[in-house]
Amino acid sequence: MIYIFKMEYRRCLVYKSEVLFSVVSSAISILVQMALWKYLYRDNWARAEYMTAYVILSVILGIIYSNTIYYTITEKIANGNFALELLKPVDFLVLHYMRSLGNICGQISFRAVPISILFWPIISKNINIILVIKALPFIVAGHIFCTALFMWCGLISFVIVESWAIRRLTDNTISFLAGAVIPIAVFPDSLEKIVRALPFQYLYDYPIRIILGELTGYEIYMKGLISIVHGFLVMWVVVFVTFRLAIRNCTIQGG
């Protein structure tokens, strides 16, 4: 298992040009969003600084909530190699999670860290290391939730060959409802009430607001943490049920 993790991590070192371009593209995306929010809040400099830090943190969290596992699973299902992996002594889902985790850790090392260093003069004004540590449980739980969600999208390929549309819809829905692109506080009141009732807010909006010192209070913190943990537990149950049904279907059809 550790070997698989290391191989995927080292793969990020091999494709240095790809990593470089991904850092540049992320930096450009951040700069464009920064310019937009600074223009919208040109009369409120404090709010503009807050939104700038929000954008940078959102991009970094997006790297942690990667959908890599979707591609690793669908690739094996599409070419039929998943049958060979079922014969391995390692669980199919665990195997692909370790591959995904290795890739994510590589992306954090060679993409998220450079972005953080590049924009550190900006985000350091709004970030407290204690609050970052406080937000870590939400980030870890969010990573597990997104992993389960994209794993489920990948397993759908057993039934729907072109499952990329479902993955794309899921990706865009999460980005919108979680506040990855636009903070939930900016939403219209009616839409904000609906979004606040869903678990997606705990992926981006909640941890970022904790890091930026906007969310305080033990009760609010624990309520949010319990909600996201409950969300990923439900999602993992859905994943395991889907996987067992898919394997049973393949066994019946393939012998």
PDB file of N, CA and C in Angstrom, residues 81-178:
ATOM      1  N   ASN A  81      -9.651  -3.866 -16.748  1.00  0.00           N
ATOM      2  CA  ASN A  81      -8.592  -4.296 -15.821  1.00  0.00           C
ATOM      3  C   ASN A  81      -9.050  -4.374 -14.368  1.00  0.00           C
ATOM      4  N   PHE A  82     -10.247  -3.851 -14.095  1.00  0.00           N
ATOM      5  CA  PHE A  82     -10.746  -3.922 -12.716  1.00  0.00           C
ATOM      6  C   PHE A  82     -10.890  -5.377 -12.262  1.00  0.00           C
ATOM      7  N   ALA A  83     -11.172  -6.282 -13.216  1.00  0.00           N
ATOM      8  CA  ALA A  83     -11.330  -7.705 -12.875  1.00  0.00           C
ATOM      9  C   ALA A  83     -10.031  -8.280 -12.326  1.00  0.00           C
ATOM     10  N   LEU A  84      -8.900  -7.840 -12.901  1.00  0.00           N
ATOM     11  CA  LEU A  84      -7.595  -8.304 -12.420  1.00  0.00           C
ATOM     12  C   LEU A  84      -7.293  -7.741 -11.037  1.00  0.00           C
ATOM     13  N   GLU A  85      -7.717  -6.499 -10.808  1.00  0.00           N
ATOM     14  CA  GLU A  85      -7.445  -5.875  -9.515  1.00  0.00           C
ATOM     15  C   GLU A  85      -8.288  -6.498  -8.408  1.00  0.00           C
ATOM     16  N   LEU A  86      -9.425  -7.072  -8.780  1.00  0.00           N
ATOM     17  CA  LEU A  86     -10.247  -7.751  -7.778  1.00  0.00           C
ATOM     18  C   LEU A  86      -9.563  -9.009  -7.250  1.00  0.00           C
ATOM     19  N   LEU A  87      -8.614  -9.543  -8.042  1.00  0.00           N
ATOM     20  CA  LEU A  87      -7.882 -10.748  -7.635  1.00  0.00           C
ATOM     21  C   LEU A  87      -6.721 -10.429  -6.699  1.00  0.00           C
ATOM     22  N   LYS A  88      -6.361  -9.156  -6.606  1.00  0.00           N
ATOM     23  CA  LYS A  88      -5.244  -8.767  -5.752  1.00  0.00           C
ATOM     24  C   LYS A  88      -5.643  -8.865  -4.285  1.00  0.00           C
ATOM     25  N   PRO A  89      -4.659  -9.071  -3.402  1.00  0.00           N
ATOM     26  CA  PRO A  89      -4.967  -9.207  -1.969  1.00  0.00           C
ATOM     27  C   PRO A  89      -5.407  -7.903  -1.310  1.00  0.00           C
ATOM     28  N   VAL A  90      -5.317  -6.804  -2.053  1.00  0.00           N
ATOM     29  CA  VAL A  90      -5.699  -5.496  -1.519  1.00  0.00           C
ATOM     30  C   VAL A  90      -7.108  -5.157  -1.989  1.00  0.00           C
ATOM     31  N   ASP A  91      -7.914  -4.599  -1.093  1.00  0.00           N
ATOM     32  CA  ASP A  91      -9.277  -4.210  -1.447  1.00  0.00           C
ATOM     33  C   ASP A  91      -9.264  -3.199  -2.594  1.00  0.00           C
ATOM     34  N   PHE A  92     -10.180  -3.367  -3.543  1.00  0.00           N
ATOM     35  CA  PHE A  92     -10.257  -2.523  -4.736  1.00  0.00           C
ATOM     36  C   PHE A  92     -10.384  -1.045  -4.375  1.00  0.00           C
ATOM     37  N   LEU A  93     -11.282  -0.717  -3.448  1.00  0.00           N
ATOM     38  CA  LEU A  93     -11.520   0.674  -3.072  1.00  0.00           C
ATOM     39  C   LEU A  93     -10.325   1.265  -2.328  1.00  0.00           C
ATOM     40  N   VAL A  94      -9.724   0.477  -1.444  1.00  0.00           N
ATOM     41  CA  VAL A  94      -8.547   0.941  -0.697  1.00  0.00           C
ATOM     42  C   VAL A  94      -7.377   1.182  -1.644  1.00  0.00           C
ATOM     43  N   LEU A  95      -7.207   0.294  -2.608  1.00  0.00           N
ATOM     44  CA  LEU A  95      -6.133   0.417  -3.592  1.00  0.00           C
ATOM     45  C   LEU A  95      -6.226   1.738  -4.343  1.00  0.00           C
ATOM     46  N   HIS A  96      -7.424   2.056  -4.812  1.00  0.00           N
ATOM     47  CA  HIS A  96      -7.599   3.284  -5.584  1.00  0.00           C
ATOM     48  C   HIS A  96      -7.561   4.529  -4.698  1.00  0.00           C
ATOM     49  N   TYR A  97      -7.953   4.374  -3.448  1.00  0.00           N
ATOM     50  CA  TYR A  97      -7.835   5.516  -2.542  1.00  0.00           C
ATOM     51  C   TYR A  97      -6.371   5.860  -2.299  1.00  0.00           C
ATOM     52  N   MET A  98      -5.525   4.853  -2.126  1.00  0.00           N
ATOM     53  CA  MET A  98      -4.100   5.098  -1.906  1.00  0.00           C
ATOM     54  C   MET A  98      -3.460   5.751  -3.129  1.00  0.00           C
ATOM     55  N   ARG A  99      -3.894   5.337  -4.322  1.00  0.00           N
ATOM     56  CA  ARG A  99      -3.403   5.978  -5.539  1.00  0.00           C
ATOM     57  C   ARG A  99      -3.814   7.447  -5.568  1.00  0.00           C
ATOM     58  N   SER A 100      -5.073   7.682  -5.250  1.00  0.00           N
ATOM     59  CA  SER A 100      -5.586   9.048  -5.231  1.00  0.00           C
ATOM     60  C   SER A 100      -4.891   9.887  -4.169  1.00  0.00           C
ATOM     61  N   LEU A 101      -4.675   9.299  -2.990  1.00  0.00           N
ATOM     62  CA  LEU A 101      -4.031  10.019  -1.890  1.00  0.00           C
ATOM     63  C   LEU A 101      -2.597  10.392  -2.244  1.00  0.00           C
ATOM     64  N   GLY A 102      -1.883   9.487  -2.909  1.00  0.00           N
ATOM     65  CA  GLY A 102      -0.519   9.786  -3.339  1.00  0.00           C
ATOM     66  C   GLY A 102      -0.480  10.952  -4.303  1.00  0.00           C
ATOM     67  N   ASN A 103      -1.437  10.963  -5.241  1.00  0.00           N
ATOM     68  CA  ASN A 103      -1.525  12.063  -6.200  1.00  0.00           C
ATOM     69  C   ASN A 103      -1.874  13.375  -5.511  1.00  0.00           C
ATOM     70  N   ILE A 104      -2.813  13.327  -4.575  1.00  0.00           N
ATOM     71  CA  ILE A 104      -3.225  14.536  -3.857  1.00  0.00           C
ATOM     72  C   ILE A 104      -2.075  15.101  -3.033  1.00  0.00           C
ATOM     73  N   CYS A 105      -1.342  14.231  -2.338  1.00  0.00           N
ATOM     74  CA  CYS A 105      -0.190  14.688  -1.547  1.00  0.00           C
ATOM     75  C   CYS A 105       0.874  15.306  -2.445  1.00  0.00           C
ATOM     76  N   GLY A 106       1.043  14.729  -3.640  1.00  0.00           N
ATOM     77  CA  GLY A 106       1.970  15.310  -4.606  1.00  0.00           C
ATOM     78  C   GLY A 106       1.510  16.679  -5.060  1.00  0.00           C
ATOM     79  N   GLN A 107       0.205  16.820  -5.296  1.00  0.00           N
ATOM     80  CA  GLN A 107      -0.359  18.106  -5.713  1.00  0.00           C
ATOM     81  C   GLN A 107      -0.244  19.148  -4.600  1.00  0.00           C
ATOM     82  N   ILE A 108      -0.404  18.694  -3.362  1.00  0.00           N
ATOM     83  CA  ILE A 108      -0.248  19.612  -2.232  1.00  0.00           C
ATOM     84  C   ILE A 108       1.195  20.103  -2.146  1.00  0.00           C
ATOM     85  N   SER A 109       2.150  19.177  -2.303  1.00  0.00           N
ATOM     86  CA  SER A 109       3.573  19.518  -2.191  1.00  0.00           C
ATOM     87  C   SER A 109       4.046  20.429  -3.313  1.00  0.00           C
ATOM     88  N   PHE A 110       3.625  20.125  -4.540  1.00  0.00           N
ATOM     89  CA  PHE A 110       4.184  20.805  -5.708  1.00  0.00           C
ATOM     90  C   PHE A 110       3.246  21.818  -6.356  1.00  0.00           C
ATOM     91  N   ARG A 111       2.038  21.950  -5.787  1.00  0.00           N
ATOM     92  CA  ARG A 111       1.103  22.935  -6.325  1.00  0.00           C
ATOM     93  C   ARG A 111       0.550  23.845  -5.231  1.00  0.00           C
ATOM     94  N   ALA A 112      -0.019  23.238  -4.175  1.00  0.00           N
ATOM     95  CA  ALA A 112      -0.616  24.037  -3.107  1.00  0.00           C
ATOM     96  C   ALA A 112       0.431  24.830  -2.328  1.00  0.00           C
ATOM     97  N   VAL A 113       1.557  24.185  -2.023  1.00  0.00           N
ATOM     98  CA  VAL A 113       2.620  24.873  -1.270  1.00  0.00           C
ATOM     99  C   VAL A 113       3.201  26.054  -2.054  1.00  0.00           C
ATOM    100  N   PRO A 114       3.549  25.880  -3.354  1.00  0.00           N
ATOM    101  CA  PRO A 114       4.031  27.037  -4.127  1.00  0.00           C
ATOM    102  C   PRO A 114       3.013  28.173  -4.199  1.00  0.00           C
ATOM    103  N   ILE A 115       1.723  27.827  -4.338  1.00  0.00           N
ATOM    104  CA  ILE A 115       0.682  28.857  -4.379  1.00  0.00           C
ATOM    105  C   ILE A 115       0.620  29.597  -3.045  1.00  0.00           C
ATOM    106  N   SER A 116       0.718  28.841  -1.942  1.00  0.00           N
ATOM    107  CA  SER A 116       0.692  29.454  -0.608  1.00  0.00           C
ATOM    108  C   SER A 116       1.871  30.396  -0.415  1.00  0.00           C
ATOM    109  N   ILE A 117       3.048  29.971  -0.867  1.00  0.00           N
ATOM    110  CA  ILE A 117       4.249  30.811  -0.748  1.00  0.00           C
ATOM    111  C   ILE A 117       4.120  32.057  -1.617  1.00  0.00           C
ATOM    112  N   LEU A 118       3.600  31.864  -2.827  1.00  0.00           N
ATOM    113  CA  LEU A 118       3.453  32.975  -3.772  1.00  0.00           C
ATOM    114  C   LEU A 118       2.520  34.058  -3.234  1.00  0.00           C
ATOM    115  N   PHE A 119       1.433  33.642  -2.604  1.00  0.00           N
ATOM    116  CA  PHE A 119       0.437  34.604  -2.118  1.00  0.00           C
ATOM    117  C   PHE A 119       0.497  34.798  -0.601  1.00  0.00           C
ATOM    118  N   TRP A 120       1.570  34.315   0.021  1.00  0.00           N
ATOM    119  CA  TRP A 120       1.688  34.428   1.474  1.00  0.00           C
ATOM    120  C   TRP A 120       1.620  35.870   1.982  1.00  0.00           C
ATOM    121  N   PRO A 121       2.247  36.840   1.314  1.00  0.00           N
ATOM    122  CA  PRO A 121       2.143  38.225   1.796  1.00  0.00           C
ATOM    123  C   PRO A 121       0.699  38.710   1.908  1.00  0.00           C
ATOM    124  N   ILE A 122      -0.193  38.115   1.123  1.00  0.00           N
ATOM    125  CA  ILE A 122      -1.600  38.524   1.143  1.00  0.00           C
ATOM    126  C   ILE A 122      -2.376  37.774   2.218  1.00  0.00           C
ATOM    127  N   ILE A 123      -2.255  36.447   2.223  1.00  0.00           N
ATOM    128  CA  ILE A 123      -3.066  35.654   3.151  1.00  0.00           C
ATOM    129  C   ILE A 123      -2.548  35.705   4.583  1.00  0.00           C
ATOM    130  N   SER A 124      -1.276  36.036   4.767  1.00  0.00           N
ATOM    131  CA  SER A 124      -0.711  36.073   6.122  1.00  0.00           C
ATOM    132  C   SER A 124      -1.370  37.147   6.986  1.00  0.00           C
ATOM    133  N   LYS A 125      -1.954  38.150   6.339  1.00  0.00           N
ATOM    134  CA  LYS A 125      -2.622  39.225   7.079  1.00  0.00           C
ATOM    135  C   LYS A 125      -3.917  38.743   7.733  1.00  0.00           C
ATOM    136  N   ASN A 126      -4.504  37.692   7.175  1.00  0.00           N
ATOM    137  CA  ASN A 126      -5.816  37.242   7.640  1.00  0.00           C
ATOM    138  C   ASN A 126      -5.801  35.868   8.297  1.00  0.00           C
ATOM    139  N   ILE A 127      -4.628  35.219   8.334  1.00  0.00           N
ATOM    140  CA  ILE A 127      -4.567  33.834   8.804  1.00  0.00           C
ATOM    141  C   ILE A 127      -3.828  33.714  10.132  1.00  0.00           C
ATOM    142  N   ASN A 128      -4.427  32.920  11.023  1.00  0.00           N
ATOM    143  CA  ASN A 128      -3.824  32.586  12.308  1.00  0.00           C
ATOM    144  C   ASN A 128      -3.613  31.079  12.333  1.00  0.00           C
ATOM    145  N   ILE A 129      -2.406  30.630  12.647  1.00  0.00           N
ATOM    146  CA  ILE A 129      -2.077  29.206  12.598  1.00  0.00           C
ATOM    147  C   ILE A 129      -2.972  28.384  13.528  1.00  0.00           C
ATOM    148  N   ILE A 130      -3.390  28.968  14.656  1.00  0.00           N
ATOM    149  CA  ILE A 130      -4.277  28.268  15.592  1.00  0.00           C
ATOM    150  C   ILE A 130      -5.622  27.977  14.932  1.00  0.00           C
ATOM    151  N   LEU A 131      -6.118  28.954  14.172  1.00  0.00           N
ATOM    152  CA  LEU A 131      -7.399  28.782  13.486  1.00  0.00           C
ATOM    153  C   LEU A 131      -7.287  27.772  12.344  1.00  0.00           C
ATOM    154  N   VAL A 132      -6.108  27.716  11.716  1.00  0.00           N
ATOM    155  CA  VAL A 132      -5.880  26.721  10.656  1.00  0.00           C
ATOM    156  C   VAL A 132      -5.963  25.314  11.247  1.00  0.00           C
ATOM    157  N   ILE A 133      -5.323  25.124  12.405  1.00  0.00           N
ATOM    158  CA  ILE A 133      -5.367  23.827  13.094  1.00  0.00           C
ATOM    159  C   ILE A 133      -6.806  23.489  13.499  1.00  0.00           C
ATOM    160  N   LYS A 134      -7.543  24.517  13.911  1.00  0.00           N
ATOM    161  CA  LYS A 134      -8.937  24.329  14.309  1.00  0.00           C
ATOM    162  C   LYS A 134      -9.799  23.877  13.131  1.00  0.00           C
ATOM    163  N   ALA A 135      -9.435  24.328  11.934  1.00  0.00           N
ATOM    164  CA  ALA A 135     -10.207  23.987  10.729  1.00  0.00           C
ATOM    165  C   ALA A 135      -9.812  22.641  10.133  1.00  0.00           C
ATOM    166  N   LEU A 136      -8.676  22.084  10.565  1.00  0.00           N
ATOM    167  CA  LEU A 136      -8.170  20.828   9.989  1.00  0.00           C
ATOM    168  C   LEU A 136      -9.172  19.665  10.045  1.00  0.00           C
ATOM    169  N   PRO A 137      -9.889  19.455  11.164  1.00  0.00           N
ATOM    170  CA  PRO A 137     -10.870  18.357  11.177  1.00  0.00           C
ATOM    171  C   PRO A 137     -11.918  18.485  10.076  1.00  0.00           C
ATOM    172  N   PHE A 138     -12.333  19.720   9.779  1.00  0.00           N
ATOM    173  CA  PHE A 138     -13.304  19.942   8.700  1.00  0.00           C
ATOM    174  C   PHE A 138     -12.688  19.618   7.341  1.00  0.00           C
ATOM    175  N   ILE A 139     -11.430  19.995   7.167  1.00  0.00           N
ATOM    176  CA  ILE A 139     -10.750  19.751   5.890  1.00  0.00           C
ATOM    177  C   ILE A 139     -10.551  18.254   5.658  1.00  0.00           C
ATOM    178  N   VAL A 140     -10.136  17.542   6.707  1.00  0.00           N
ATOM    179  CA  VAL A 140      -9.950  16.086   6.593  1.00  0.00           C
ATOM    180  C   VAL A 140     -11.288  15.400   6.319  1.00  0.00           C
ATOM    181  N   ALA A 141     -12.319  15.801   7.065  1.00  0.00           N
ATOM    182  CA  ALA A 141     -13.651  15.220   6.859  1.00  0.00           C
ATOM    183  C   ALA A 141     -14.177  15.555   5.467  1.00  0.00           C
ATOM    184  N   GLY A 142     -13.894  16.771   5.001  1.00  0.00           N
ATOM    185  CA  GLY A 142     -14.310  17.173   3.660  1.00  0.00           C
ATOM    186  C   GLY A 142     -13.607  16.368   2.588  1.00  0.00           C
ATOM    187  N   HIS A 143     -12.329  16.086   2.815  1.00  0.00           N
ATOM    188  CA  HIS A 143     -11.569  15.249   1.876  1.00  0.00           C
ATOM    189  C   HIS A 143     -12.174  13.845   1.790  1.00  0.00           C
ATOM    190  N   ILE A 144     -12.518  13.277   2.930  1.00  0.00           N
ATOM    191  CA  ILE A 144     -13.117  11.936   2.960  1.00  0.00           C
ATOM    192  C   ILE A 144     -14.478  11.943   2.268  1.00  0.00           C
ATOM    193  N   PHE A 145     -15.260  12.992   2.515  1.00  0.00           N
ATOM    194  CA  PHE A 145     -16.585  13.113   1.895  1.00  0.00           C
ATOM    195  C   PHE A 145     -16.470  13.195   0.375  1.00  0.00           C
ATOM    196  N   CYS A 146     -15.576  14.061  -0.117  1.00  0.00           N
ATOM    197  CA  CYS A 146     -15.398  14.225  -1.565  1.00  0.00           C
ATOM    198  C   CYS A 146     -14.838  12.958  -2.202  1.00  0.00           C
ATOM    199  N   THR A 147     -13.933  12.282  -1.496  1.00  0.00           N
ATOM    200  CA  THR A 147     -13.384  11.022  -2.005  1.00  0.00           C
ATOM    201  C   THR A 147     -14.495  10.002  -2.209  1.00  0.00           C
ATOM    202  N   ALA A 148     -15.376   9.889  -1.221  1.00  0.00           N
ATOM    203  CA  ALA A 148     -16.497   8.946  -1.322  1.00  0.00           C
ATOM    204  C   ALA A 148     -17.435   9.336  -2.457  1.00  0.00           C
ATOM    205  N   LEU A 149     -17.685  10.626  -2.591  1.00  0.00           N
ATOM    206  CA  LEU A 149     -18.604  11.108  -3.621  1.00  0.00           C
ATOM    207  C   LEU A 149     -18.072  10.824  -5.022  1.00  0.00           C
ATOM    208  N   PHE A 150     -16.792  11.138  -5.257  1.00  0.00           N
ATOM    209  CA  PHE A 150     -16.206  10.909  -6.581  1.00  0.00           C
ATOM    210  C   PHE A 150     -15.935   9.420  -6.824  1.00  0.00           C
ATOM    211  N   MET A 151     -15.724   8.675  -5.755  1.00  0.00           N
ATOM    212  CA  MET A 151     -15.584   7.225  -5.891  1.00  0.00           C
ATOM    213  C   MET A 151     -16.907   6.630  -6.373  1.00  0.00           C
ATOM    214  N   TRP A 152     -17.999   7.137  -5.814  1.00  0.00           N
ATOM    215  CA  TRP A 152     -19.322   6.683  -6.243  1.00  0.00           C
ATOM    216  C   TRP A 152     -19.563   7.023  -7.716  1.00  0.00           C
ATOM    217  N   CYS A 153     -19.168   8.241  -8.121  1.00  0.00           N
ATOM    218  CA  CYS A 153     -19.304   8.636  -9.533  1.00  0.00           C
ATOM    219  C   CYS A 153     -18.518   7.688 -10.438  1.00  0.00           C
ATOM    220  N   GLY A 154     -17.341   7.264  -9.975  1.00  0.00           N
ATOM    221  CA  GLY A 154     -16.532   6.329 -10.748  1.00  0.00           C
ATOM    222  C   GLY A 154     -17.182   4.962 -10.851  1.00  0.00           C
ATOM    223  N   LEU A 155     -17.769   4.495  -9.749  1.00  0.00           N
ATOM    224  CA  LEU A 155     -18.408   3.178  -9.734  1.00  0.00           C
ATOM    225  C   LEU A 155     -19.652   3.133 -10.612  1.00  0.00           C
ATOM    226  N   ILE A 156     -20.242   4.302 -10.854  1.00  0.00           N
ATOM    227  CA  ILE A 156     -21.411   4.373 -11.733  1.00  0.00           C
ATOM    228  C   ILE A 156     -21.044   3.911 -13.143  1.00  0.00           C
ATOM    229  N   SER A 157     -19.747   3.943 -13.471  1.00  0.00           N
ATOM    230  CA  SER A 157     -19.286   3.506 -14.797  1.00  0.00           C
ATOM    231  C   SER A 157     -19.581   2.033 -15.054  1.00  0.00           C
ATOM    232  N   PHE A 158     -19.834   1.270 -13.999  1.00  0.00           N
ATOM    233  CA  PHE A 158     -20.246  -0.122 -14.181  1.00  0.00           C
ATOM    234  C   PHE A 158     -21.585  -0.199 -14.922  1.00  0.00           C
ATOM    235  N   VAL A 159     -22.400   0.854 -14.740  1.00  0.00           N
ATOM    236  CA  VAL A 159     -23.742   0.886 -15.336  1.00  0.00           C
ATOM    237  C   VAL A 159     -23.811   1.860 -16.506  1.00  0.00           C
ATOM    238  N   ILE A 160     -23.251   3.059 -16.293  1.00  0.00           N
ATOM    239  CA  ILE A 160     -23.276   4.106 -17.318  1.00  0.00           C
ATOM    240  C   ILE A 160     -21.859   4.299 -17.838  1.00  0.00           C
ATOM    241  N   VAL A 161     -21.638   3.975 -19.088  1.00  0.00           N
ATOM    242  CA  VAL A 161     -20.286   4.051 -19.658  1.00  0.00           C
ATOM    243  C   VAL A 161     -19.771   5.479 -19.645  1.00  0.00           C
ATOM    244  N   GLU A 162     -20.583   6.421 -20.117  1.00  0.00           N
ATOM    245  CA  GLU A 162     -20.175   7.826 -20.165  1.00  0.00           C
ATOM    246  C   GLU A 162     -20.610   8.524 -18.878  1.00  0.00           C
ATOM    247  N   SER A 163     -19.942   8.198 -17.792  1.00  0.00           N
ATOM    248  CA  SER A 163     -20.322   8.764 -16.492  1.00  0.00           C
ATOM    249  C   SER A 163     -19.678  10.119 -16.230  1.00  0.00           C
ATOM    250  N   TRP A 164     -18.902  10.619 -17.197  1.00  0.00           N
ATOM    251  CA  TRP A 164     -18.214  11.901 -16.998  1.00  0.00           C
ATOM    252  C   TRP A 164     -19.211  13.032 -16.773  1.00  0.00           C
ATOM    253  N   ALA A 165     -20.397  12.913 -17.382  1.00  0.00           N
ATOM    254  CA  ALA A 165     -21.408  13.963 -17.217  1.00  0.00           C
ATOM    255  C   ALA A 165     -21.873  14.043 -15.763  1.00  0.00           C
ATOM    256  N   ILE A 166     -22.009  12.875 -15.125  1.00  0.00           N
ATOM    257  CA  ILE A 166     -22.404  12.837 -13.715  1.00  0.00           C
ATOM    258  C   ILE A 166     -21.301  13.430 -12.854  1.00  0.00           C
ATOM    259  N   ARG A 167     -20.046  13.077 -13.189  1.00  0.00           N
ATOM    260  CA  ARG A 167     -18.904  13.628 -12.443  1.00  0.00           C
ATOM    261  C   ARG A 167     -18.837  15.136 -12.593  1.00  0.00           C
ATOM    262  N   ARG A 168     -19.037  15.627 -13.822  1.00  0.00           N
ATOM    263  CA  ARG A 168     -18.987  17.067 -14.086  1.00  0.00           C
ATOM    264  C   ARG A 168     -20.099  17.793 -13.334  1.00  0.00           C
ATOM    265  N   LEU A 169     -21.299  17.211 -13.358  1.00  0.00           N
ATOM    266  CA  LEU A 169     -22.426  17.805 -12.640  1.00  0.00           C
ATOM    267  C   LEU A 169     -22.156  17.841 -11.143  1.00  0.00           C
ATOM    268  N   THR A 170     -21.612  16.744 -10.624  1.00  0.00           N
ATOM    269  CA  THR A 170     -21.283  16.667  -9.196  1.00  0.00           C
ATOM    270  C   THR A 170     -20.228  17.696  -8.823  1.00  0.00           C
ATOM    271  N   ASP A 171     -19.195  17.797  -9.647  1.00  0.00           N
ATOM    272  CA  ASP A 171     -18.099  18.741  -9.418  1.00  0.00           C
ATOM    273  C   ASP A 171     -18.613  20.173  -9.371  1.00  0.00           C
ATOM    274  N   ASN A 172     -19.410  20.544 -10.366  1.00  0.00           N
ATOM    275  CA  ASN A 172     -19.935  21.908 -10.453  1.00  0.00           C
ATOM    276  C   ASN A 172     -20.925  22.205  -9.332  1.00  0.00           C
ATOM    277  N   THR A 173     -21.731  21.202  -8.994  1.00  0.00           N
ATOM    278  CA  THR A 173     -22.709  21.382  -7.916  1.00  0.00           C
ATOM    279  C   THR A 173     -22.012  21.626  -6.587  1.00  0.00           C
ATOM    280  N   ILE A 174     -20.973  20.831  -6.321  1.00  0.00           N
ATOM    281  CA  ILE A 174     -20.212  21.008  -5.084  1.00  0.00           C
ATOM    282  C   ILE A 174     -19.571  22.393  -5.043  1.00  0.00           C
ATOM    283  N   SER A 175     -18.940  22.786  -6.150  1.00  0.00           N
ATOM    284  CA  SER A 175     -18.262  24.084  -6.206  1.00  0.00           C
ATOM    285  C   SER A 175     -19.224  25.227  -5.904  1.00  0.00           C
ATOM    286  N   PHE A 176     -20.445  25.107  -6.419  1.00  0.00           N
ATOM    287  CA  PHE A 176     -21.430  26.176  -6.221  1.00  0.00           C
ATOM    288  C   PHE A 176     -22.028  26.140  -4.821  1.00  0.00           C
ATOM    289  N   LEU A 177     -22.554  24.979  -4.424  1.00  0.00           N
ATOM    290  CA  LEU A 177     -23.254  24.872  -3.144  1.00  0.00           C
ATOM    291  C   LEU A 177     -22.320  24.925  -1.942  1.00  0.00           C
ATOM    292  N   ALA A 178     -21.040  24.611  -2.146  1.00  0.00           N
ATOM    293  CA  ALA A 178     -20.081  24.628  -1.033  1.00  0.00           C
ATOM    294  C   ALA A 178     -19.457  26.004  -0.838  1.00  0.00           C
TER     295      ALA A 178
END
